[in-house]
C-alpha cells in the first residue's frame, strides 16, 4: 500500500519513525563517491549513481536505442492520470474478479448499498494485492485453466461504507458491524478460472473456491511456535491463531503452495503498549496506540494493553495450499517477524530452499532464509518442513560492491542473553532488533525481491525513502530524500555452474535509479535513453516473464503527477535497464501483482485502491472504475490482459 492510502488519522505506517535511524556515523558524500568510483572500475557494467553522473540519460528523451525494443514490440502508452485503465493498442484488459464478486457456492451478489460481513466472507475481498496463477490440473503447465490466489491487503472504509467523508470520519464512527465487514474483506481468495473463447471467466461454485479471513484458523509452526510470547488468553498453546493480516505480496513454492506476506500488521492493534512486557517490541514494529482500525474496541485481541502477545502472532510468512481448501494455513516463524513484502523461493543448485523477503519500511532490511534440508519433489507437500528448519540471514550492502548475509542465530554475534535474546524464538519475534544489532544496511523500503531463473541475478526493489538525509546516504541507497526509489541487482557466486543463492557473500550493483532523467536534480539513471513515457518512480512489485524480462509495477507515482502502472525492461544486453511503459492505472490506484500464465500469453494484474485520493469517498469517488455505474464505488479488481493476436504479452 502506498503511504497516503493508510486510513486516517494514521500513524502513517510506512512513514513510521518509531525506531531510531541508524545511530552509526555515516560516511560523508565525497567518500561515498570515491568508493562508488572504485566500485565502478571493479564491477563491469555498474550503473553510475546520480552523484557520479547518470549513464545514458539526457541524450534525447525521445530517442530509444533500436536494440532496446528488440524483444518488445508493443506501442508504449504515454504517462497520464485519469479515471481509466490504459494498455497498449492490440491488447484487451478484462476485470475478472472485482471486490464483492460472489466466490463460493451460495454467495450473494455484490450490493454496495448494503454491506454485510457474512456476505463479504463469501465474496472477493477488498484491495487485491499479490496474484499467482496456479495451473489446473496441479503439476501441469496449463495456461488456460487454473487457480488465482489473491491477497486482500487492507480496507478503505470511506470508499466501502456510504456516509463518510474520509477515513478519519469512518474510523471514529466504526461500529462492530463495520469492523466485522472489514475483517471479512481482509485475507485471501482462491478462485478457479478458465480461458474460454470469449476470454477468462470465473468457475462459479468450484470446489477450490475459498475465502480466507480473520476468522480462518491457522497454525504457527517453526522455532517460535508454542513460545510463551505467542500465547494468549484464547490460545494457551501458542500455536493456534485466527486469521492473517495485511497480506501484501507473496510468492509460491515448488510443491504447489503459495506464501503470503503479512506486512503492516501493527496498524490493527489499539490500546497502549506502555507497561506491557511487549512495550519495546511493539514500539520497534510501530504499535503505539494509534491504530488505523477500531477493532480493539470490539475484540480484546486487537487491544495490546489486554492481549500484549497477540501482535506477535502476526507479521509472518503464511503458507496456503490453494489446491486443498480443507487445509489450514500455516505461519512459518523461521522466516522472521517484520513487515514482510514478499517471499520469493528458489531451489538452490545443491537442493536447499532459499526464500528472499524484505521488510517494507523506511530504513529496514533485506532478508533471506536458507533451509537446512534439501527439496525432494517426491515428497510433495512434506517439503513444507524445509521452511521450519534453516537459517535466516539479514543483508549488509558494502560500498565495495559486496553483500554480506549475516545469520540471525541465537547465541551468535550480538544475539545473546545479554541483549535480551533468550532463545531463537526471541530472535525471530524481534528480527528487526536482531538486524539492528548486527549492523544490517538500512534500505529505502524493500518491497519485492525476485530472482531471475535465466541469469541467477536477484533484484531488490526499493520504493522510496524521503526521510533519508544526506548524512544517511550509503552506497546502496545513494540518494538523500529519495522520492523515486531504485532497484539493486544482487549477483550470487556460482557453484557447480549455477547461482549459489545459499552463499553468504554476493556482489551488488545499482540497476535503475528511478525518476525523471530529464530533471538532473533527481539523479535518475537507466541503462540508456528512455522515452518520455519510459521513466517511472516508486517501483514496488516485479515479475519475470517467460523470456526473462522484468516487469515493474509502481506504487506512488501519482505523487509525481503520473498514474501508477507497469513498465518492462530487459535485464541483459543493449535493452538492459531501459524501461518501457505498458499499463496505466485508474486514478488513485497502485498496481500490484503482476503474474503471468506459464505460456506468457496472459498477464494478471491487481488494481488496488482505485479512487483512493484526498477528497474521494463512497458518495463522490474520483473514479468509479471498473463498473462506472452511479451508486457503485470504485472496486479493486484483478484484470486479465491478453494480446489480441494471441501472442505473448509484450513481445
Ligand atoms: Fe503492501 Fe509494501 O506494499
Ligand atoms: Ca505498495
Ligand atoms: Ca507492495
PDB file of N, CA and C in Angstrom, residues 158-237:
ATOM      1  N   UNK A 158     -13.865   4.597   3.908  1.00  0.00           N
ATOM      2  CA  UNK A 158     -14.636   5.702   3.317  1.00  0.00           C
ATOM      3  C   UNK A 158     -15.028   5.426   1.867  1.00  0.00           C
ATOM      4  N   UNK A 159     -14.404   4.404   1.248  1.00  0.00           N
ATOM      5  CA  UNK A 159     -14.809   4.017  -0.112  1.00  0.00           C
ATOM      6  C   UNK A 159     -15.699   2.772  -0.109  1.00  0.00           C
ATOM      7  N   UNK A 160     -15.813   2.132   1.064  1.00  0.00           N
ATOM      8  CA  UNK A 160     -16.637   0.923   1.193  1.00  0.00           C
ATOM      9  C   UNK A 160     -18.016   1.260   1.757  1.00  0.00           C
ATOM     10  N   UNK A 161     -18.006   2.090   2.809  1.00  0.00           N
ATOM     11  CA  UNK A 161     -19.258   2.378   3.523  1.00  0.00           C
ATOM     12  C   UNK A 161     -19.788   3.751   3.125  1.00  0.00           C
ATOM     13  N   UNK A 162     -21.068   3.830   2.804  1.00  0.00           N
ATOM     14  CA  UNK A 162     -21.647   5.135   2.478  1.00  0.00           C
ATOM     15  C   UNK A 162     -21.620   6.060   3.694  1.00  0.00           C
ATOM     16  N   UNK A 163     -21.453   7.348   3.443  1.00  0.00           N
ATOM     17  CA  UNK A 163     -21.688   8.333   4.501  1.00  0.00           C
ATOM     18  C   UNK A 163     -20.478   8.874   5.216  1.00  0.00           C
ATOM     19  N   UNK A 164     -19.280   8.498   4.797  1.00  0.00           N
ATOM     20  CA  UNK A 164     -18.099   9.022   5.480  1.00  0.00           C
ATOM     21  C   UNK A 164     -17.272   9.883   4.536  1.00  0.00           C
ATOM     22  N   UNK A 165     -16.901  11.060   5.038  1.00  0.00           N
ATOM     23  CA  UNK A 165     -16.157  11.998   4.204  1.00  0.00           C
ATOM     24  C   UNK A 165     -14.771  11.447   3.882  1.00  0.00           C
ATOM     25  N   UNK A 166     -14.174  10.810   4.872  1.00  0.00           N
ATOM     26  CA  UNK A 166     -12.808  10.307   4.685  1.00  0.00           C
ATOM     27  C   UNK A 166     -12.551   9.193   5.696  1.00  0.00           C
ATOM     28  N   UNK A 167     -11.362   8.675   5.659  1.00  0.00           N
ATOM     29  CA  UNK A 167     -11.014   7.563   6.527  1.00  0.00           C
ATOM     30  C   UNK A 167     -11.079   7.924   8.003  1.00  0.00           C
ATOM     31  N   UNK A 168     -10.747   9.171   8.296  1.00  0.00           N
ATOM     32  CA  UNK A 168     -10.753   9.618   9.690  1.00  0.00           C
ATOM     33  C   UNK A 168     -12.177   9.586  10.245  1.00  0.00           C
ATOM     34  N   UNK A 169     -13.127  10.090   9.453  1.00  0.00           N
ATOM     35  CA  UNK A 169     -14.531  10.088   9.880  1.00  0.00           C
ATOM     36  C   UNK A 169     -15.026   8.656  10.045  1.00  0.00           C
ATOM     37  N   UNK A 170     -14.634   7.782   9.119  1.00  0.00           N
ATOM     38  CA  UNK A 170     -15.083   6.389   9.186  1.00  0.00           C
ATOM     39  C   UNK A 170     -14.503   5.686  10.409  1.00  0.00           C
ATOM     40  N   UNK A 171     -13.244   5.974  10.716  1.00  0.00           N
ATOM     41  CA  UNK A 171     -12.606   5.334  11.866  1.00  0.00           C
ATOM     42  C   UNK A 171     -13.328   5.713  13.161  1.00  0.00           C
ATOM     43  N   UNK A 172     -13.628   6.990  13.309  1.00  0.00           N
ATOM     44  CA  UNK A 172     -14.282   7.465  14.531  1.00  0.00           C
ATOM     45  C   UNK A 172     -15.656   6.823  14.703  1.00  0.00           C
ATOM     46  N   UNK A 173     -16.306   6.508  13.587  1.00  0.00           N
ATOM     47  CA  UNK A 173     -17.688   6.013  13.646  1.00  0.00           C
ATOM     48  C   UNK A 173     -17.795   4.508  13.457  1.00  0.00           C
ATOM     49  N   UNK A 174     -16.662   3.816  13.434  1.00  0.00           N
ATOM     50  CA  UNK A 174     -16.705   2.370  13.159  1.00  0.00           C
ATOM     51  C   UNK A 174     -17.579   1.640  14.180  1.00  0.00           C
ATOM     52  N   UNK A 175     -18.506   0.843  13.654  1.00  0.00           N
ATOM     53  CA  UNK A 175     -19.368   0.006  14.500  1.00  0.00           C
ATOM     54  C   UNK A 175     -18.832  -1.424  14.497  1.00  0.00           C
ATOM     55  N   UNK A 176     -19.388  -2.245  15.366  1.00  0.00           N
ATOM     56  CA  UNK A 176     -18.987  -3.655  15.398  1.00  0.00           C
ATOM     57  C   UNK A 176     -19.276  -4.317  14.052  1.00  0.00           C
ATOM     58  N   UNK A 177     -20.375  -3.913  13.422  1.00  0.00           N
ATOM     59  CA  UNK A 177     -20.732  -4.498  12.121  1.00  0.00           C
ATOM     60  C   UNK A 177     -19.703  -4.084  11.056  1.00  0.00           C
ATOM     61  N   UNK A 178     -19.288  -2.835  11.095  1.00  0.00           N
ATOM     62  CA  UNK A 178     -18.277  -2.388  10.136  1.00  0.00           C
ATOM     63  C   UNK A 178     -16.954  -3.126  10.361  1.00  0.00           C
ATOM     64  N   UNK A 179     -16.582  -3.273  11.627  1.00  0.00           N
ATOM     65  CA  UNK A 179     -15.328  -3.974  11.932  1.00  0.00           C
ATOM     66  C   UNK A 179     -15.391  -5.415  11.420  1.00  0.00           C
ATOM     67  N   UNK A 180     -16.543  -6.057  11.607  1.00  0.00           N
ATOM     68  CA  UNK A 180     -16.698  -7.439  11.137  1.00  0.00           C
ATOM     69  C   UNK A 180     -16.608  -7.483   9.612  1.00  0.00           C
ATOM     70  N   UNK A 181     -17.175  -6.494   8.959  1.00  0.00           N
ATOM     71  CA  UNK A 181     -17.094  -6.434   7.500  1.00  0.00           C
ATOM     72  C   UNK A 181     -15.638  -6.272   7.053  1.00  0.00           C
ATOM     73  N   UNK A 182     -14.932  -5.349   7.715  1.00  0.00           N
ATOM     74  CA  UNK A 182     -13.523  -5.136   7.357  1.00  0.00           C
ATOM     75  C   UNK A 182     -12.712  -6.423   7.516  1.00  0.00           C
ATOM     76  N   UNK A 183     -12.988  -7.157   8.580  1.00  0.00           N
ATOM     77  CA  UNK A 183     -12.240  -8.402   8.795  1.00  0.00           C
ATOM     78  C   UNK A 183     -12.545  -9.430   7.703  1.00  0.00           C
ATOM     79  N   UNK A 184     -13.786  -9.433   7.251  1.00  0.00           N
ATOM     80  CA  UNK A 184     -14.165 -10.378   6.192  1.00  0.00           C
ATOM     81  C   UNK A 184     -13.597  -9.959   4.832  1.00  0.00           C
ATOM     82  N   UNK A 185     -13.287  -8.682   4.684  1.00  0.00           N
ATOM     83  CA  UNK A 185     -12.742  -8.180   3.417  1.00  0.00           C
ATOM     84  C   UNK A 185     -11.227  -8.344   3.332  1.00  0.00           C
ATOM     85  N   UNK A 186     -10.586  -8.677   4.475  1.00  0.00           N
ATOM     86  CA  UNK A 186      -9.148  -8.962   4.516  1.00  0.00           C
ATOM     87  C   UNK A 186      -8.906 -10.445   4.182  1.00  0.00           C
ATOM     88  N   UNK A 187      -7.643 -10.797   4.029  1.00  0.00           N
ATOM     89  CA  UNK A 187      -7.265 -12.202   3.869  1.00  0.00           C
ATOM     90  C   UNK A 187      -6.873 -12.551   2.454  1.00  0.00           C
ATOM     91  N   UNK A 188      -7.371 -13.685   1.981  1.00  0.00           N
ATOM     92  CA  UNK A 188      -7.051 -14.151   0.627  1.00  0.00           C
ATOM     93  C   UNK A 188      -8.301 -14.702  -0.044  1.00  0.00           C
ATOM     94  N   UNK A 189      -8.232 -14.802  -1.371  1.00  0.00           N
ATOM     95  CA  UNK A 189      -9.223 -15.537  -2.154  1.00  0.00           C
ATOM     96  C   UNK A 189      -8.501 -16.557  -3.012  1.00  0.00           C
ATOM     97  N   UNK A 190      -9.094 -17.719  -3.151  1.00  0.00           N
ATOM     98  CA  UNK A 190      -8.660 -18.712  -4.132  1.00  0.00           C
ATOM     99  C   UNK A 190      -9.847 -18.933  -5.064  1.00  0.00           C
ATOM    100  N   UNK A 191      -9.624 -18.770  -6.360  1.00  0.00           N
ATOM    101  CA  UNK A 191     -10.732 -18.816  -7.315  1.00  0.00           C
ATOM    102  C   UNK A 191     -10.300 -19.589  -8.563  1.00  0.00           C
ATOM    103  N   UNK A 192     -11.115 -20.546  -8.969  1.00  0.00           N
ATOM    104  CA  UNK A 192     -10.840 -21.279 -10.207  1.00  0.00           C
ATOM    105  C   UNK A 192     -11.256 -20.416 -11.404  1.00  0.00           C
ATOM    106  N   UNK A 193     -10.379 -20.349 -12.417  1.00  0.00           N
ATOM    107  CA  UNK A 193     -10.697 -19.586 -13.624  1.00  0.00           C
ATOM    108  C   UNK A 193     -10.356 -20.416 -14.862  1.00  0.00           C
ATOM    109  N   UNK A 194     -11.044 -20.098 -15.952  1.00  0.00           N
ATOM    110  CA  UNK A 194     -10.851 -20.820 -17.215  1.00  0.00           C
ATOM    111  C   UNK A 194     -10.831 -19.829 -18.353  1.00  0.00           C
ATOM    112  N   UNK A 195      -9.983 -20.093 -19.348  1.00  0.00           N
ATOM    113  CA  UNK A 195      -9.982 -19.231 -20.515  1.00  0.00           C
ATOM    114  C   UNK A 195     -10.891 -19.830 -21.572  1.00  0.00           C
ATOM    115  N   UNK A 196     -11.982 -19.131 -21.867  1.00  0.00           N
ATOM    116  CA  UNK A 196     -12.937 -19.557 -22.892  1.00  0.00           C
ATOM    117  C   UNK A 196     -12.660 -18.753 -24.151  1.00  0.00           C
ATOM    118  N   UNK A 197     -13.397 -19.071 -25.213  1.00  0.00           N
ATOM    119  CA  UNK A 197     -13.226 -18.317 -26.460  1.00  0.00           C
ATOM    120  C   UNK A 197     -13.474 -16.825 -26.226  1.00  0.00           C
ATOM    121  N   UNK A 198     -14.371 -16.520 -25.294  1.00  0.00           N
ATOM    122  CA  UNK A 198     -14.704 -15.113 -25.031  1.00  0.00           C
ATOM    123  C   UNK A 198     -13.768 -14.462 -24.019  1.00  0.00           C
ATOM    124  N   UNK A 199     -12.829 -15.224 -23.485  1.00  0.00           N
ATOM    125  CA  UNK A 199     -11.898 -14.648 -22.516  1.00  0.00           C
ATOM    126  C   UNK A 199     -11.926 -15.422 -21.204  1.00  0.00           C
ATOM    127  N   UNK A 200     -11.209 -14.900 -20.219  1.00  0.00           N
ATOM    128  CA  UNK A 200     -11.126 -15.556 -18.910  1.00  0.00           C
ATOM    129  C   UNK A 200     -12.428 -15.400 -18.146  1.00  0.00           C
ATOM    130  N   UNK A 201     -12.855 -16.492 -17.496  1.00  0.00           N
ATOM    131  CA  UNK A 201     -14.077 -16.434 -16.700  1.00  0.00           C
ATOM    132  C   UNK A 201     -13.886 -17.223 -15.411  1.00  0.00           C
ATOM    133  N   UNK A 202     -14.567 -16.769 -14.367  1.00  0.00           N
ATOM    134  CA  UNK A 202     -14.539 -17.447 -13.078  1.00  0.00           C
ATOM    135  C   UNK A 202     -15.399 -18.704 -13.154  1.00  0.00           C
ATOM    136  N   UNK A 203     -14.907 -19.808 -12.587  1.00  0.00           N
ATOM    137  CA  UNK A 203     -15.709 -21.027 -12.482  1.00  0.00           C
ATOM    138  C   UNK A 203     -16.517 -20.914 -11.189  1.00  0.00           C
ATOM    139  N   UNK A 204     -17.790 -20.620 -11.359  1.00  0.00           N
ATOM    140  CA  UNK A 204     -18.636 -20.388 -10.177  1.00  0.00           C
ATOM    141  C   UNK A 204     -18.838 -21.706  -9.423  1.00  0.00           C
ATOM    142  N   UNK A 205     -18.896 -21.591  -8.120  1.00  0.00           N
ATOM    143  CA  UNK A 205     -19.170 -22.735  -7.241  1.00  0.00           C
ATOM    144  C   UNK A 205     -18.104 -23.835  -7.332  1.00  0.00           C
ATOM    145  N   UNK A 206     -16.917 -23.500  -7.828  1.00  0.00           N
ATOM    146  CA  UNK A 206     -15.848 -24.500  -7.881  1.00  0.00           C
ATOM    147  C   UNK A 206     -15.531 -25.009  -6.481  1.00  0.00           C
ATOM    148  N   UNK A 207     -15.152 -26.273  -6.389  1.00  0.00           N
ATOM    149  CA  UNK A 207     -14.784 -26.843  -5.081  1.00  0.00           C
ATOM    150  C   UNK A 207     -13.491 -26.211  -4.548  1.00  0.00           C
ATOM    151  N   UNK A 208     -12.722 -25.578  -5.430  1.00  0.00           N
ATOM    152  CA  UNK A 208     -11.480 -24.941  -4.990  1.00  0.00           C
ATOM    153  C   UNK A 208     -11.723 -23.547  -4.405  1.00  0.00           C
ATOM    154  N   UNK A 209     -12.847 -22.923  -4.793  1.00  0.00           N
ATOM    155  CA  UNK A 209     -13.046 -21.525  -4.419  1.00  0.00           C
ATOM    156  C   UNK A 209     -13.139 -21.381  -2.904  1.00  0.00           C
ATOM    157  N   UNK A 210     -12.425 -20.385  -2.392  1.00  0.00           N
ATOM    158  CA  UNK A 210     -12.257 -20.299  -0.945  1.00  0.00           C
ATOM    159  C   UNK A 210     -11.934 -18.874  -0.538  1.00  0.00           C
ATOM    160  N   UNK A 211     -12.493 -18.447   0.549  1.00  0.00           N
ATOM    161  CA  UNK A 211     -12.071 -17.196   1.183  1.00  0.00           C
ATOM    162  C   UNK A 211     -11.339 -17.521   2.480  1.00  0.00           C
ATOM    163  N   UNK A 212     -10.282 -16.806   2.712  1.00  0.00           N
ATOM    164  CA  UNK A 212      -9.565 -16.861   3.983  1.00  0.00           C
ATOM    165  C   UNK A 212      -9.705 -15.474   4.598  1.00  0.00           C
ATOM    166  N   UNK A 213     -10.131 -15.404   5.852  1.00  0.00           N
ATOM    167  CA  UNK A 213     -10.385 -14.123   6.510  1.00  0.00           C
ATOM    168  C   UNK A 213      -9.800 -14.149   7.920  1.00  0.00           C
ATOM    169  N   UNK A 214     -10.133 -13.138   8.698  1.00  0.00           N
ATOM    170  CA  UNK A 214      -9.675 -13.095  10.095  1.00  0.00           C
ATOM    171  C   UNK A 214     -10.285 -14.214  10.937  1.00  0.00           C
ATOM    172  N   UNK A 215     -11.299 -14.884  10.386  1.00  0.00           N
ATOM    173  CA  UNK A 215     -11.954 -15.963  11.128  1.00  0.00           C
ATOM    174  C   UNK A 215     -11.359 -17.331  10.809  1.00  0.00           C
ATOM    175  N   UNK A 216     -10.399 -17.375   9.885  1.00  0.00           N
ATOM    176  CA  UNK A 216      -9.837 -18.656   9.455  1.00  0.00           C
ATOM    177  C   UNK A 216      -8.758 -19.121  10.434  1.00  0.00           C
ATOM    178  N   UNK A 217      -8.901 -20.347  10.910  1.00  0.00           N
ATOM    179  CA  UNK A 217      -7.908 -20.870  11.851  1.00  0.00           C
ATOM    180  C   UNK A 217      -6.608 -21.219  11.133  1.00  0.00           C
ATOM    181  N   UNK A 218      -5.494 -20.844  11.760  1.00  0.00           N
ATOM    182  CA  UNK A 218      -4.171 -21.105  11.198  1.00  0.00           C
ATOM    183  C   UNK A 218      -3.263 -21.672  12.277  1.00  0.00           C
ATOM    184  N   UNK A 219      -2.164 -22.243  11.811  1.00  0.00           N
ATOM    185  CA  UNK A 219      -1.227 -22.849  12.754  1.00  0.00           C
ATOM    186  C   UNK A 219       0.104 -22.108  12.701  1.00  0.00           C
ATOM    187  N   UNK A 220       0.660 -21.845  13.875  1.00  0.00           N
ATOM    188  CA  UNK A 220       2.018 -21.296  13.953  1.00  0.00           C
ATOM    189  C   UNK A 220       2.986 -22.464  14.051  1.00  0.00           C
ATOM    190  N   UNK A 221       3.984 -22.502  13.173  1.00  0.00           N
ATOM    191  CA  UNK A 221       4.958 -23.594  13.189  1.00  0.00           C
ATOM    192  C   UNK A 221       6.371 -23.006  13.179  1.00  0.00           C
ATOM    193  N   UNK A 222       7.348 -23.867  13.376  1.00  0.00           N
ATOM    194  CA  UNK A 222       8.737 -23.428  13.351  1.00  0.00           C
ATOM    195  C   UNK A 222       9.253 -23.106  14.743  1.00  0.00           C
ATOM    196  N   UNK A 223      10.482 -22.541  14.810  1.00  0.00           N
ATOM    197  CA  UNK A 223      11.187 -22.402  16.088  1.00  0.00           C
ATOM    198  C   UNK A 223      10.468 -21.557  17.140  1.00  0.00           C
ATOM    199  N   UNK A 224       9.619 -20.593  16.723  1.00  0.00           N
ATOM    200  CA  UNK A 224       8.955 -19.748  17.728  1.00  0.00           C
ATOM    201  C   UNK A 224       7.597 -20.302  18.145  1.00  0.00           C
ATOM    202  N   UNK A 225       7.086 -21.292  17.418  1.00  0.00           N
ATOM    203  CA  UNK A 225       5.745 -21.818  17.717  1.00  0.00           C
ATOM    204  C   UNK A 225       5.698 -22.369  19.141  1.00  0.00           C
ATOM    205  N   UNK A 226       4.640 -22.049  19.835  1.00  0.00           N
ATOM    206  CA  UNK A 226       4.471 -22.543  21.194  1.00  0.00           C
ATOM    207  C   UNK A 226       5.213 -21.753  22.248  1.00  0.00           C
ATOM    208  N   UNK A 227       5.997 -20.768  21.830  1.00  0.00           N
ATOM    209  CA  UNK A 227       6.737 -19.953  22.800  1.00  0.00           C
ATOM    210  C   UNK A 227       5.771 -19.113  23.631  1.00  0.00           C
ATOM    211  N   UNK A 228       6.170 -18.825  24.859  1.00  0.00           N
ATOM    212  CA  UNK A 228       5.304 -18.041  25.752  1.00  0.00           C
ATOM    213  C   UNK A 228       4.869 -16.719  25.123  1.00  0.00           C
ATOM    214  N   UNK A 229       5.730 -16.122  24.323  1.00  0.00           N
ATOM    215  CA  UNK A 229       5.402 -14.811  23.740  1.00  0.00           C
ATOM    216  C   UNK A 229       4.375 -14.923  22.614  1.00  0.00           C
ATOM    217  N   UNK A 230       4.000 -16.146  22.259  1.00  0.00           N
ATOM    218  CA  UNK A 230       2.939 -16.338  21.260  1.00  0.00           C
ATOM    219  C   UNK A 230       1.650 -16.849  21.893  1.00  0.00           C
ATOM    220  N   UNK A 231       1.643 -16.947  23.221  1.00  0.00           N
ATOM    221  CA  UNK A 231       0.438 -17.438  23.906  1.00  0.00           C
ATOM    222  C   UNK A 231      -0.477 -16.279  24.285  1.00  0.00           C
ATOM    223  N   UNK A 232      -1.779 -16.530  24.210  1.00  0.00           N
ATOM    224  CA  UNK A 232      -2.766 -15.521  24.588  1.00  0.00           C
ATOM    225  C   UNK A 232      -3.829 -16.176  25.463  1.00  0.00           C
ATOM    226  N   UNK A 233      -4.763 -15.359  25.968  1.00  0.00           N
ATOM    227  CA  UNK A 233      -5.799 -15.986  26.810  1.00  0.00           C
ATOM    228  C   UNK A 233      -6.685 -16.917  26.007  1.00  0.00           C
ATOM    229  N   UNK A 234      -6.732 -16.718  24.694  1.00  0.00           N
ATOM    230  CA  UNK A 234      -7.549 -17.618  23.871  1.00  0.00           C
ATOM    231  C   UNK A 234      -6.759 -18.838  23.406  1.00  0.00           C
ATOM    232  N   UNK A 235      -5.452 -18.787  23.493  1.00  0.00           N
ATOM    233  CA  UNK A 235      -4.621 -19.880  22.964  1.00  0.00           C
ATOM    234  C   UNK A 235      -3.437 -20.150  23.878  1.00  0.00           C
ATOM    235  N   UNK A 236      -3.617 -21.088  24.802  1.00  0.00           N
ATOM    236  CA  UNK A 236      -2.549 -21.432  25.740  1.00  0.00           C
ATOM    237  C   UNK A 236      -1.425 -22.209  25.055  1.00  0.00           C
ATOM    238  N   UNK A 237      -1.684 -22.676  23.821  1.00  0.00           N
ATOM    239  CA  UNK A 237      -0.664 -23.475  23.137  1.00  0.00           C
ATOM    240  C   UNK A 237       0.359 -22.604  22.400  1.00  0.00           C
TER     241      UNK A 237
END
